[in-house]
PDB file of C-alpha atoms and ligand atoms in Angstrom:
ATOM      1  CA  UNK S  10       8.009  61.344  83.251  1.00 97.00           C
ATOM      2  CA  UNK S  11       5.806  58.124  81.582  1.00 98.00           C
ATOM      3  CA  UNK S  12       5.562  57.719  77.707  1.00 98.00           C
ATOM      4  CA  UNK S  13       2.093  55.932  76.586  1.00 98.00           C
ATOM      5  CA  UNK S  14       1.183  55.538  73.253  1.00 98.00           C
ATOM      6  CA  UNK S  15      -2.015  54.537  70.776  1.00 98.00           C
ATOM      7  CA  UNK S  16      -1.892  50.484  69.796  1.00 97.00           C
ATOM      8  CA  UNK S  17      -0.273  51.575  66.170  1.00 96.00           C
ATOM      9  CA  UNK S  18       2.481  53.672  67.569  1.00 98.00           C
ATOM     10  CA  UNK S  19       3.745  51.223  70.568  1.00 98.00           C
ATOM     11  CA  UNK S  20       6.753  50.771  68.417  1.00 98.00           C
ATOM     12  CA  UNK S  21       7.430  54.194  68.526  1.00 98.00           C
ATOM     13  CA  UNK S  22       6.665  54.947  72.392  1.00 98.00           C
ATOM     14  CA  UNK S  23       8.277  51.709  73.394  1.00 98.00           C
ATOM     15  CA  UNK S  24      11.723  52.694  71.548  1.00 98.00           C
ATOM     16  CA  UNK S  25      11.209  56.376  73.094  1.00 98.00           C
ATOM     17  CA  UNK S  26      10.498  55.028  76.711  1.00 98.00           C
ATOM     18  CA  UNK S  27      13.609  52.294  76.453  1.00 97.00           C
ATOM     19  CA  UNK S  28      15.701  54.717  75.312  1.00 95.00           C
ATOM     20  CA  UNK S  29      14.811  57.422  78.241  1.00 95.00           C
ATOM     21  CA  UNK S  30      14.559  54.977  80.414  1.00 97.00           C
ATOM     22  CA  UNK S  31      11.102  55.428  81.804  1.00 98.00           C
ATOM     23  CA  UNK S  32       7.693  53.281  81.785  1.00 98.00           C
ATOM     24  CA  UNK S  33       5.751  52.841  78.835  1.00 98.00           C
ATOM     25  CA  UNK S  34       1.838  52.412  78.351  1.00 98.00           C
ATOM     26  CA  UNK S  35      -0.840  51.488  76.230  1.00 98.00           C
ATOM     27  CA  UNK S  36      -3.873  53.618  75.603  1.00 98.00           C
ATOM     28  CA  UNK S  37      -7.143  51.222  75.857  1.00 97.00           C
ATOM     29  CA  UNK S  38      -8.830  51.937  72.463  1.00 94.00           C
ATOM     30  CA  UNK S  39     -11.985  50.731  70.843  1.00 95.00           C
ATOM     31  CA  UNK S  40     -14.277  51.806  68.245  1.00 96.00           C
ATOM     32  CA  UNK S  41     -18.247  52.121  69.232  1.00 98.00           C
ATOM     33  CA  UNK S  42     -20.629  50.445  66.663  1.00 98.00           C
ATOM     34  CA  UNK S  43     -21.660  54.073  65.309  1.00 98.00           C
ATOM     35  CA  UNK S  44     -17.953  54.485  64.536  1.00 97.00           C
ATOM     36  CA  UNK S  45     -16.346  56.509  67.157  1.00 98.00           C
ATOM     37  CA  UNK S  46     -13.715  56.284  69.278  1.00 97.00           C
ATOM     38  CA  UNK S  47     -13.604  55.045  72.580  1.00 98.00           C
ATOM     39  CA  UNK S  48     -10.488  56.018  74.112  1.00 98.00           C
ATOM     40  CA  UNK S  49      -8.841  55.352  77.968  1.00 98.00           C
ATOM     41  CA  UNK S  50      -6.242  55.817  79.780  1.00 98.00           C
ATOM     42  CA  UNK S  51      -5.599  53.766  82.635  1.00 97.00           C
ATOM     43  CA  UNK S  52      -2.008  54.417  83.343  1.00 98.00           C
ATOM     44  CA  UNK S  53      -1.008  56.310  86.816  1.00 97.00           C
ATOM     45  CA  UNK S  54      -1.016  59.757  85.749  1.00 98.00           C
ATOM     46  CA  UNK S  55      -2.001  61.546  88.022  1.00 98.00           C
ATOM     47  CA  UNK S  56       1.053  64.201  88.990  1.00 98.00           C
ATOM     48  CA  UNK S  57       3.026  62.789  85.826  1.00 98.00           C
ATOM     49  CA  UNK S  58       4.594  64.359  82.967  1.00 98.00           C
ATOM     50  CA  UNK S  59       3.016  62.318  80.040  1.00 98.00           C
ATOM     51  CA  UNK S  60       4.658  61.905  76.459  1.00 98.00           C
ATOM     52  CA  UNK S  61       1.580  60.691  74.773  1.00 99.00           C
ATOM     53  CA  UNK S  62       2.593  59.191  71.237  1.00 99.00           C
ATOM     54  CA  UNK S  63       0.145  58.871  68.089  1.00 98.00           C
ATOM     55  CA  UNK S  64       0.619  58.072  64.338  1.00 98.00           C
ATOM     56  CA  UNK S  65      -1.970  59.872  62.602  1.00 98.00           C
ATOM     57  CA  UNK S  66      -1.956  57.915  59.404  1.00 98.00           C
ATOM     58  CA  UNK S  67      -3.726  55.839  58.258  1.00 98.00           C
ATOM     59  CA  UNK S  68      -7.007  57.269  58.787  1.00 97.00           C
ATOM     60  CA  UNK S  69      -6.114  60.597  59.895  1.00 98.00           C
ATOM     61  CA  UNK S  70      -9.397  62.222  61.045  1.00 98.00           C
ATOM     62  CA  UNK S  71      -9.935  59.081  63.428  1.00 98.00           C
ATOM     63  CA  UNK S  72      -6.310  59.253  64.537  1.00 98.00           C
ATOM     64  CA  UNK S  73      -6.297  63.369  65.352  1.00 98.00           C
ATOM     65  CA  UNK S  74     -10.219  62.547  66.919  1.00 98.00           C
ATOM     66  CA  UNK S  75      -8.618  60.053  69.522  1.00 98.00           C
ATOM     67  CA  UNK S  76      -5.655  61.995  70.031  1.00 98.00           C
ATOM     68  CA  UNK S  77      -7.535  65.487  71.173  1.00 98.00           C
ATOM     69  CA  UNK S  78      -9.857  62.846  73.404  1.00 98.00           C
ATOM     70  CA  UNK S  79      -6.660  61.251  75.401  1.00 98.00           C
ATOM     71  CA  UNK S  80      -5.083  64.678  75.982  1.00 99.00           C
ATOM     72  CA  UNK S  81      -8.397  65.883  77.191  1.00 98.00           C
ATOM     73  CA  UNK S  82      -8.257  62.688  79.379  1.00 98.00           C
ATOM     74  CA  UNK S  83      -4.771  63.137  80.634  1.00 98.00           C
ATOM     75  CA  UNK S  84      -5.646  66.362  82.273  1.00 98.00           C
ATOM     76  CA  UNK S  85      -8.344  65.265  83.198  1.00 98.00           C
ATOM     77  CA  UNK S  86      -7.210  62.174  85.448  1.00 98.00           C
ATOM     78  CA  UNK S  87      -4.538  64.757  86.789  1.00 98.00           C
ATOM     79  CA  UNK S  88      -1.361  64.584  84.334  1.00 98.00           C
ATOM     80  CA  UNK S  89       0.699  67.727  85.300  1.00 98.00           C
ATOM     81  CA  UNK S  90       2.181  68.497  81.675  1.00 98.00           C
ATOM     82  CA  UNK S  91       1.115  66.639  78.417  1.00 99.00           C
ATOM     83  CA  UNK S  92       3.934  66.712  75.553  1.00 99.00           C
ATOM     84  CA  UNK S  93       2.116  65.348  72.264  1.00 99.00           C
ATOM     85  CA  UNK S  94       4.361  63.358  70.061  1.00 99.00           C
ATOM     86  CA  UNK S  95       3.545  62.891  66.420  1.00 99.00           C
ATOM     87  CA  UNK S  96       6.085  61.230  64.525  1.00 98.00           C
ATOM     88  CA  UNK S  97       4.026  62.204  62.076  1.00 98.00           C
ATOM     89  CA  UNK S  98       1.783  65.410  61.790  1.00 98.00           C
ATOM     90  CA  UNK S  99      -1.241  64.841  58.972  1.00 98.00           C
ATOM     91  CA  UNK S 100      -2.923  67.770  57.455  1.00 98.00           C
ATOM     92  CA  UNK S 101      -0.073  69.769  57.805  1.00 98.00           C
ATOM     93  CA  UNK S 102       0.519  70.061  53.764  1.00 97.00           C
ATOM     94  CA  UNK S 103      -2.512  72.552  53.797  1.00 97.00           C
ATOM     95  CA  UNK S 104      -0.236  75.110  55.887  1.00 97.00           C
ATOM     96  CA  UNK S 105      -1.780  78.420  54.116  1.00 97.00           C
ATOM     97  CA  UNK S 106      -4.790  79.401  51.558  1.00 96.00           C
ATOM     98  CA  UNK S 107      -3.544  78.793  48.149  1.00 91.00           C
ATOM     99  CA  UNK S 108      -7.132  79.727  46.957  1.00 93.00           C
ATOM    100  CA  UNK S 109      -9.106  82.155  48.460  1.00 96.00           C
ATOM    101  CA  UNK S 110     -11.581  80.438  50.907  1.00 97.00           C
ATOM    102  CA  UNK S 111      -9.429  77.203  51.812  1.00 97.00           C
ATOM    103  CA  UNK S 112      -9.263  75.985  55.191  1.00 98.00           C
ATOM    104  CA  UNK S 113      -5.546  76.198  56.659  1.00 98.00           C
ATOM    105  CA  UNK S 114      -5.935  72.070  57.983  1.00 98.00           C
ATOM    106  CA  UNK S 115      -2.929  72.658  59.946  1.00 98.00           C
ATOM    107  CA  UNK S 116      -3.551  75.375  61.306  1.00 98.00           C
ATOM    108  CA  UNK S 117      -7.031  73.756  62.671  1.00 98.00           C
ATOM    109  CA  UNK S 118      -5.365  70.532  63.724  1.00 99.00           C
ATOM    110  CA  UNK S 119      -2.683  72.441  65.827  1.00 99.00           C
ATOM    111  CA  UNK S 120      -5.007  74.724  67.310  1.00 98.00           C
ATOM    112  CA  UNK S 121      -7.452  72.189  67.956  1.00 98.00           C
ATOM    113  CA  UNK S 122      -4.650  70.374  70.103  1.00 98.00           C
ATOM    114  CA  UNK S 123      -3.020  73.539  72.483  1.00 98.00           C
ATOM    115  CA  UNK S 124      -6.869  73.819  73.008  1.00 98.00           C
ATOM    116  CA  UNK S 125      -7.354  70.158  74.370  1.00 98.00           C
ATOM    117  CA  UNK S 126      -4.735  70.522  76.416  1.00 98.00           C
ATOM    118  CA  UNK S 127      -0.914  69.677  75.028  1.00 99.00           C
ATOM    119  CA  UNK S 128       1.654  71.661  76.535  1.00 98.00           C
ATOM    120  CA  UNK S 129       4.109  70.590  74.468  1.00 98.00           C
ATOM    121  CA  UNK S 130       4.594  69.114  71.006  1.00 99.00           C
ATOM    122  CA  UNK S 131       7.333  66.885  69.082  1.00 99.00           C
ATOM    123  CA  UNK S 132       6.853  66.133  65.328  1.00 98.00           C
ATOM    124  CA  UNK S 133       9.045  64.319  62.695  1.00 99.00           C
ATOM    125  CA  UNK S 134       9.583  65.988  59.751  1.00 98.00           C
ATOM    126  CA  UNK S 135       6.591  68.169  59.732  1.00 98.00           C
ATOM    127  CA  UNK S 136       5.620  69.291  55.855  1.00 98.00           C
ATOM    128  CA  UNK S 137       6.865  73.281  56.417  1.00 97.00           C
ATOM    129  CA  UNK S 138       8.528  73.967  60.041  1.00 98.00           C
ATOM    130  CA  UNK S 139       6.801  77.300  59.983  1.00 98.00           C
ATOM    131  CA  UNK S 140       3.382  75.729  60.739  1.00 98.00           C
ATOM    132  CA  UNK S 141       4.417  74.803  64.410  1.00 98.00           C
ATOM    133  CA  UNK S 142       3.829  78.407  65.158  1.00 98.00           C
ATOM    134  CA  UNK S 143       0.308  77.698  64.970  1.00 98.00           C
ATOM    135  CA  UNK S 144       0.726  75.550  67.841  1.00 98.00           C
ATOM    136  CA  UNK S 145       1.177  78.090  70.046  1.00 98.00           C
ATOM    137  CA  UNK S 146       3.095  76.802  72.636  1.00 98.00           C
ATOM    138  CA  UNK S 147       6.494  74.669  72.832  1.00 98.00           C
ATOM    139  CA  UNK S 148       7.001  72.467  69.765  1.00 98.00           C
ATOM    140  CA  UNK S 149      10.100  70.974  67.828  1.00 98.00           C
ATOM    141  CA  UNK S 150      10.796  69.785  64.715  1.00 98.00           C
ATOM    142  CA  UNK S 151      13.487  66.704  64.007  1.00 98.00           C
ATOM    143  CA  UNK S 152      14.489  66.049  60.284  1.00 98.00           C
ATOM    144  CA  UNK S 153      15.899  62.377  60.961  1.00 98.00           C
ATOM    145  CA  UNK S 154      18.741  62.700  58.615  1.00 98.00           C
ATOM    146  CA  UNK S 155      20.999  60.331  61.163  1.00 98.00           C
ATOM    147  CA  UNK S 156      18.455  57.774  60.733  1.00 98.00           C
ATOM    148  CA  UNK S 157      18.615  58.125  56.551  1.00 98.00           C
ATOM    149  CA  UNK S 158      22.271  58.433  56.408  1.00 98.00           C
ATOM    150  CA  UNK S 159      22.731  55.172  58.447  1.00 98.00           C
ATOM    151  CA  UNK S 160      20.049  53.020  56.524  1.00 98.00           C
ATOM    152  CA  UNK S 161      21.928  54.486  52.712  1.00 98.00           C
ATOM    153  CA  UNK S 162      25.585  53.693  54.404  1.00 98.00           C
ATOM    154  CA  UNK S 163      24.106  49.907  54.848  1.00 98.00           C
ATOM    155  CA  UNK S 164      23.030  49.853  51.063  1.00 98.00           C
ATOM    156  CA  UNK S 165      26.320  50.811  49.904  1.00 97.00           C
ATOM    157  CA  UNK S 166      25.742  54.076  48.945  1.00 96.00           C
ATOM    158  CA  UNK S 167      29.077  56.218  49.326  1.00 90.00           C
ATOM    159  CA  UNK S 168      28.594  59.813  47.654  1.00 92.00           C
ATOM    160  CA  UNK S 169      25.925  60.354  46.335  1.00 98.00           C
ATOM    161  CA  UNK S 170      24.097  63.427  44.427  1.00 97.00           C
ATOM    162  CA  UNK S 171      21.113  64.304  47.079  1.00 98.00           C
ATOM    163  CA  UNK S 172      18.499  65.596  44.889  1.00 97.00           C
ATOM    164  CA  UNK S 173      15.392  67.782  46.591  1.00 97.00           C
ATOM    165  CA  UNK S 174      12.270  67.492  44.680  1.00 96.00           C
ATOM    166  CA  UNK S 175      11.400  71.054  45.137  1.00 93.00           C
ATOM    167  CA  UNK S 176      12.504  74.243  47.404  1.00 93.00           C
ATOM    168  CA  UNK S 177      10.689  72.712  50.375  1.00 92.00           C
ATOM    169  CA  UNK S 178      12.651  69.774  50.715  1.00 95.00           C
ATOM    170  CA  UNK S 179      16.171  71.938  50.492  1.00 96.00           C
ATOM    171  CA  UNK S 180      16.054  71.848  54.277  1.00 97.00           C
ATOM    172  CA  UNK S 181      16.262  67.858  53.997  1.00 98.00           C
ATOM    173  CA  UNK S 182      18.736  67.360  51.218  1.00 98.00           C
ATOM    174  CA  UNK S 183      21.255  70.161  53.163  1.00 98.00           C
ATOM    175  CA  UNK S 184      20.813  67.974  56.525  1.00 98.00           C
ATOM    176  CA  UNK S 185      21.314  64.266  54.760  1.00 98.00           C
ATOM    177  CA  UNK S 186      24.144  65.599  52.343  1.00 98.00           C
ATOM    178  CA  UNK S 187      25.157  66.904  55.599  1.00 98.00           C
ATOM    179  CA  UNK S 188      25.719  63.799  57.389  1.00 97.00           C
ATOM    180  CA  UNK S 189      27.306  62.202  54.379  1.00 97.00           C
ATOM    181  CA  UNK S 190      29.387  64.631  53.507  1.00 97.00           C
ATOM    182  CA  UNK S 191      28.184  64.979  49.689  1.00 97.00           C
ATOM    183  CA  UNK S 192      26.896  67.163  47.014  1.00 96.00           C
ATOM    184  CA  UNK S 193      22.926  68.175  47.105  1.00 97.00           C
ATOM    185  CA  UNK S 194      20.774  69.944  44.578  1.00 96.00           C
ATOM    186  CA  UNK S 195      17.646  71.596  44.562  1.00 96.00           C
ATOM    187  CA  UNK S 196      14.996  71.303  41.766  1.00 94.00           C
ATOM    188  CA  UNK S 197      11.912  73.312  41.036  1.00 90.00           C
ATOM    189  CA  UNK S 198       8.576  71.793  41.241  1.00 87.00           C
ATOM    190  CA  UNK S 199       5.016  73.217  40.037  1.00 87.00           C
ATOM    191  CA  UNK S 200       2.195  71.994  41.099  1.00 81.00           C
ATOM    192  CA  UNK S 201      -1.502  73.112  39.534  1.00 83.00           C
ATOM    193  CA  UNK S 202      -3.391  73.620  42.588  1.00 77.00           C
ATOM    194  CA  UNK S 203      -6.567  72.592  40.487  1.00 83.00           C
ATOM    195  CA  UNK S 204      -5.600  69.539  38.941  1.00 86.00           C
ATOM    196  CA  UNK S 205      -2.535  68.554  41.516  1.00 79.00           C
ATOM    197  CA  UNK S 206      -0.556  67.794  38.555  1.00 83.00           C
ATOM    198  CA  UNK S 207       3.184  68.422  38.617  1.00 84.00           C
ATOM    199  CA  UNK S 208       5.796  69.075  36.416  1.00 84.00           C
ATOM    200  CA  UNK S 209       9.654  69.714  37.462  1.00 85.00           C
ATOM    201  CA  UNK S 210      11.945  72.483  36.113  1.00 77.00           C
ATOM    202  CA  UNK S 211      14.796  70.727  35.489  1.00 73.00           C
ATOM    203  CA  UNK S 212      18.756  71.466  34.374  1.00 83.00           C
ATOM    204  CA  UNK S 213      19.552  70.961  31.123  1.00 83.00           C
ATOM    205  CA  UNK S 214      23.487  70.121  32.056  1.00 86.00           C
ATOM    206  CA  UNK S 215      22.959  67.825  34.190  1.00 85.00           C
ATOM    207  CA  UNK S 216      25.142  64.608  33.590  1.00 87.00           C
ATOM    208  CA  UNK S 217      24.997  61.600  36.139  1.00 92.00           C
ATOM    209  CA  UNK S 218      26.918  58.879  34.511  1.00 92.00           C
ATOM    210  CA  UNK S 219      27.885  56.735  37.228  1.00 90.00           C
ATOM    211  CA  UNK S 220      26.411  58.457  39.429  1.00 96.00           C
ATOM    212  CA  UNK S 221      24.237  57.374  42.752  1.00 98.00           C
ATOM    213  CA  UNK S 222      21.542  59.437  43.656  1.00 98.00           C
ATOM    214  CA  UNK S 223      19.363  60.192  46.195  1.00 98.00           C
ATOM    215  CA  UNK S 224      15.836  61.521  46.294  1.00 98.00           C
ATOM    216  CA  UNK S 225      14.619  62.898  49.242  1.00 98.00           C
ATOM    217  CA  UNK S 226      11.411  64.344  50.355  1.00 98.00           C
ATOM    218  CA  UNK S 227       9.054  64.268  53.422  1.00 98.00           C
ATOM    219  CA  UNK S 228       6.469  62.380  52.077  1.00 98.00           C
ATOM    220  CA  UNK S 229       5.519  59.841  49.476  1.00 98.00           C
ATOM    221  CA  UNK S 230       1.881  60.085  48.937  1.00 98.00           C
ATOM    222  CA  UNK S 231       1.359  59.249  45.090  1.00 96.00           C
ATOM    223  CA  UNK S 232       4.652  58.806  44.066  1.00 97.00           C
ATOM    224  CA  UNK S 233       4.512  61.721  41.570  1.00 93.00           C
ATOM    225  CA  UNK S 234       6.850  64.225  42.838  1.00 95.00           C
ATOM    226  CA  UNK S 235       9.374  61.257  43.101  1.00 97.00           C
ATOM    227  CA  UNK S 236       9.165  59.098  40.101  1.00 96.00           C
ATOM    228  CA  UNK S 237       9.132  62.065  37.886  1.00 93.00           C
ATOM    229  CA  UNK S 238      12.636  63.065  39.269  1.00 95.00           C
ATOM    230  CA  UNK S 239      13.535  59.876  39.130  1.00 96.00           C
ATOM    231  CA  UNK S 240      13.012  59.206  35.310  1.00 94.00           C
ATOM    232  CA  UNK S 241      14.674  62.005  34.549  1.00 91.00           C
ATOM    233  CA  UNK S 242      17.715  61.205  36.546  1.00 94.00           C
ATOM    234  CA  UNK S 243      17.955  57.992  35.213  1.00 94.00           C
ATOM    235  CA  UNK S 244      17.565  59.162  31.639  1.00 92.00           C
ATOM    236  CA  UNK S 245      20.420  61.103  32.366  1.00 91.00           C
ATOM    237  CA  UNK S 246      22.761  58.247  33.241  1.00 93.00           C
ATOM    238  CA  UNK S 247      22.063  57.697  36.764  1.00 96.00           C
ATOM    239  CA  UNK S 248      23.796  54.549  38.264  1.00 96.00           C
ATOM    240  CA  UNK S 249      21.543  53.813  41.562  1.00 97.00           C
ATOM    241  CA  UNK S 250      18.298  55.507  42.079  1.00 98.00           C
ATOM    242  CA  UNK S 251      17.381  55.711  45.903  1.00 98.00           C
ATOM    243  CA  UNK S 252      14.367  57.361  47.692  1.00 98.00           C
ATOM    244  CA  UNK S 253      14.551  58.508  51.112  1.00 98.00           C
ATOM    245  CA  UNK S 254      11.411  59.949  52.709  1.00 98.00           C
ATOM    246  CA  UNK S 255      10.165  60.047  56.324  1.00 98.00           C
ATOM    247  CA  UNK S 256       6.508  59.346  55.652  1.00 98.00           C
ATOM    248  CA  UNK S 257       5.108  56.845  53.185  1.00 98.00           C
ATOM    249  CA  UNK S 258       1.834  57.648  52.589  1.00 98.00           C
ATOM    250  CA  UNK S 259       1.552  54.858  49.374  1.00 98.00           C
ATOM    251  CA  UNK S 260      -1.738  56.398  48.089  1.00 98.00           C
ATOM    252  CA  UNK S 261      -3.404  53.851  45.062  1.00 97.00           C
ATOM    253  CA  UNK S 262      -0.516  52.474  42.629  1.00 97.00           C
ATOM    254  CA  UNK S 263       2.521  54.782  44.436  1.00 98.00           C
ATOM    255  CA  UNK S 264       4.277  51.861  44.518  1.00 97.00           C
ATOM    256  CA  UNK S 265       3.754  50.545  41.086  1.00 98.00           C
ATOM    257  CA  UNK S 266       4.249  54.243  39.729  1.00 97.00           C
ATOM    258  CA  UNK S 267       7.958  54.466  41.694  1.00 98.00           C
ATOM    259  CA  UNK S 268       8.824  51.145  40.829  1.00 98.00           C
ATOM    260  CA  UNK S 269       8.446  51.614  36.914  1.00 98.00           C
ATOM    261  CA  UNK S 270      10.458  54.732  37.404  1.00 97.00           C
ATOM    262  CA  UNK S 271      13.575  52.978  38.150  1.00 97.00           C
ATOM    263  CA  UNK S 272      13.741  53.247  41.868  1.00 98.00           C
ATOM    264  CA  UNK S 273      16.370  50.762  43.382  1.00 98.00           C
ATOM    265  CA  UNK S 274      14.996  50.934  46.707  1.00 98.00           C
ATOM    266  CA  UNK S 275      12.892  53.452  49.233  1.00 98.00           C
ATOM    267  CA  UNK S 276      13.871  53.864  52.557  1.00 98.00           C
ATOM    268  CA  UNK S 277      10.998  55.114  55.009  1.00 98.00           C
ATOM    269  CA  UNK S 278      10.673  55.800  58.825  1.00 98.00           C
ATOM    270  CA  UNK S 279       8.193  54.190  60.900  1.00 98.00           C
ATOM    271  CA  UNK S 280       6.464  56.978  61.435  1.00 98.00           C
ATOM    272  CA  UNK S 281       3.081  55.953  60.261  1.00 98.00           C
ATOM    273  CA  UNK S 282       1.234  52.714  61.031  1.00 98.00           C
ATOM    274  CA  UNK S 283       1.112  51.577  57.412  1.00 98.00           C
ATOM    275  CA  UNK S 284       3.821  48.782  56.861  1.00 96.00           C
ATOM    276  CA  UNK S 285       4.191  48.004  52.904  1.00 96.00           C
ATOM    277  CA  UNK S 286       5.646  44.681  51.941  1.00 96.00           C
ATOM    278  CA  UNK S 287       7.730  44.967  49.669  1.00 97.00           C
ATOM    279  CA  UNK S 288      11.255  43.818  48.718  1.00 97.00           C
ATOM    280  CA  UNK S 289      11.986  47.499  47.142  1.00 97.00           C
ATOM    281  CA  UNK S 290      10.771  48.881  50.490  1.00 98.00           C
ATOM    282  CA  UNK S 291      12.449  49.014  53.552  1.00 98.00           C
ATOM    283  CA  UNK S 292      11.608  50.499  56.928  1.00 98.00           C
ATOM    284  CA  UNK S 293      14.185  52.263  59.143  1.00 98.00           C
ATOM    285  CA  UNK S 294      12.803  53.013  63.021  1.00 98.00           C
ATOM    286  CA  UNK S 295      12.778  56.809  63.712  1.00 98.00           C
ATOM    287  CA  UNK S 296      12.770  55.874  67.882  1.00 98.00           C
ATOM    288  CA  UNK S 297      16.487  56.376  68.686  1.00 97.00           C
ATOM    289  CA  UNK S 298      17.030  59.680  66.736  1.00 98.00           C
ATOM    290  CA  UNK S 299      13.684  60.952  67.828  1.00 98.00           C
ATOM    291  CA  UNK S 300      14.592  59.956  71.708  1.00 98.00           C
ATOM    292  CA  UNK S 301      18.164  61.949  71.407  1.00 98.00           C
ATOM    293  CA  UNK S 302      16.103  64.983  69.869  1.00 98.00           C
ATOM    294  CA  UNK S 303      13.623  64.753  72.635  1.00 98.00           C
ATOM    295  CA  UNK S 304      16.671  64.855  75.608  1.00 97.00           C
ATOM    296  CA  UNK S 305      18.939  67.390  73.586  1.00 98.00           C
ATOM    297  CA  UNK S 306      15.916  69.941  72.907  1.00 98.00           C
ATOM    298  CA  UNK S 307      13.531  69.427  76.211  1.00 97.00           C
ATOM    299  CA  UNK S 308      10.441  71.841  76.197  1.00 96.00           C
TER     300      UNK S 308
HETATM  301  C1  LIG Y 424       4.893  68.329  48.641  1.00 88.98           C
HETATM  302  O1  LIG Y 424       4.932  69.292  48.784  1.00 88.98           O
HETATM  303  C2  LIG Y 424       5.610  67.333  49.337  1.00 88.98           C
HETATM  304  O2  LIG Y 424       6.519  67.791  50.240  1.00 88.98           O
HETATM  305  C3  LIG Y 424       5.818  65.995  49.040  1.00 88.98           C
HETATM  306  O3  LIG Y 424       6.467  66.566  47.916  1.00 88.98           O
HETATM  307  C4  LIG Y 424       4.574  65.591  48.218  1.00 88.98           C
HETATM  308  O4  LIG Y 424       3.586  65.982  49.011  1.00 88.98           O
HETATM  309  C5  LIG Y 424       4.486  64.177  48.046  1.00 88.98           C
HETATM  310  O5  LIG Y 424       3.613  63.805  47.260  1.00 88.98           O
HETATM  311  P1  LIG Y 424       3.196  62.739  45.778  1.00 88.98           P
HETATM  312  O6  LIG Y 424       3.984  61.631  46.432  1.00 88.98           O
HETATM  313  O7  LIG Y 424       1.701  62.781  45.450  1.00 88.98           O
HETATM  314  O8  LIG Y 424       3.967  63.700  44.748  1.00 88.98           O
END
């Protein structure tokens, strides 16, 4: 087995190859003058099982298109098996038809990957684990709670209250609370499907004096979700508020919004190619936990 990654995913690709004790190559990639992507596989892949790593943010459309071209090229070059590793699966939040006639983008993407020739799939913290059924092949999802827990311990967070900002985040909250041995709380979030506005339904009897709070979510996009909860827990007396998430998209003024809400630290995994440089944001490398997960969950 060998690992091949796109340039922006080379950190994770290299990390996985090192942990699995195998070779790592990088896809040759450039952009034609008209904006189309060029992909070339120079690694010797004939008869090999290949693990192909790609980060699908920023520029989701381009990154996904390149990925499809690479999977197809690997198969054409004689790879015996192509397993795609996506630290972040873009287009995963539209996982059903919320309004009549809407496209279900996660289904489109996963079907396209399978059709291009992907034999298996590993993802980190897909928005909803059930969506992986659309791949119609072996697929596994990792919630990297061990990596979050280590970082929180290093930050001196001992027994916080973990908050899931919506029902969808409850699996993450559960996994993290198990690692840290502490309590978690699930808060209900209501999103207006047309305006995108969100509001939280919060318990009135929650007192947080001297309590550290960790808000856990899969994605920080506009920062609206975690900021809302952070403001609320600060008002209730929380001492420190940490946010942990898998994917930091930081759209628009997300960073400012999070700071203004009183968040002390954001812990994010290196699942996207975006790198925010700010003392409030701490990146953690997911490669080691992902490699262990891959070894323990063969496809
Ligand atoms: C939504 O269900 C997701 O789990 C995240 O809570 C959401 O996508 C975060 O987006 P934003 O940062 O824009 O609130």
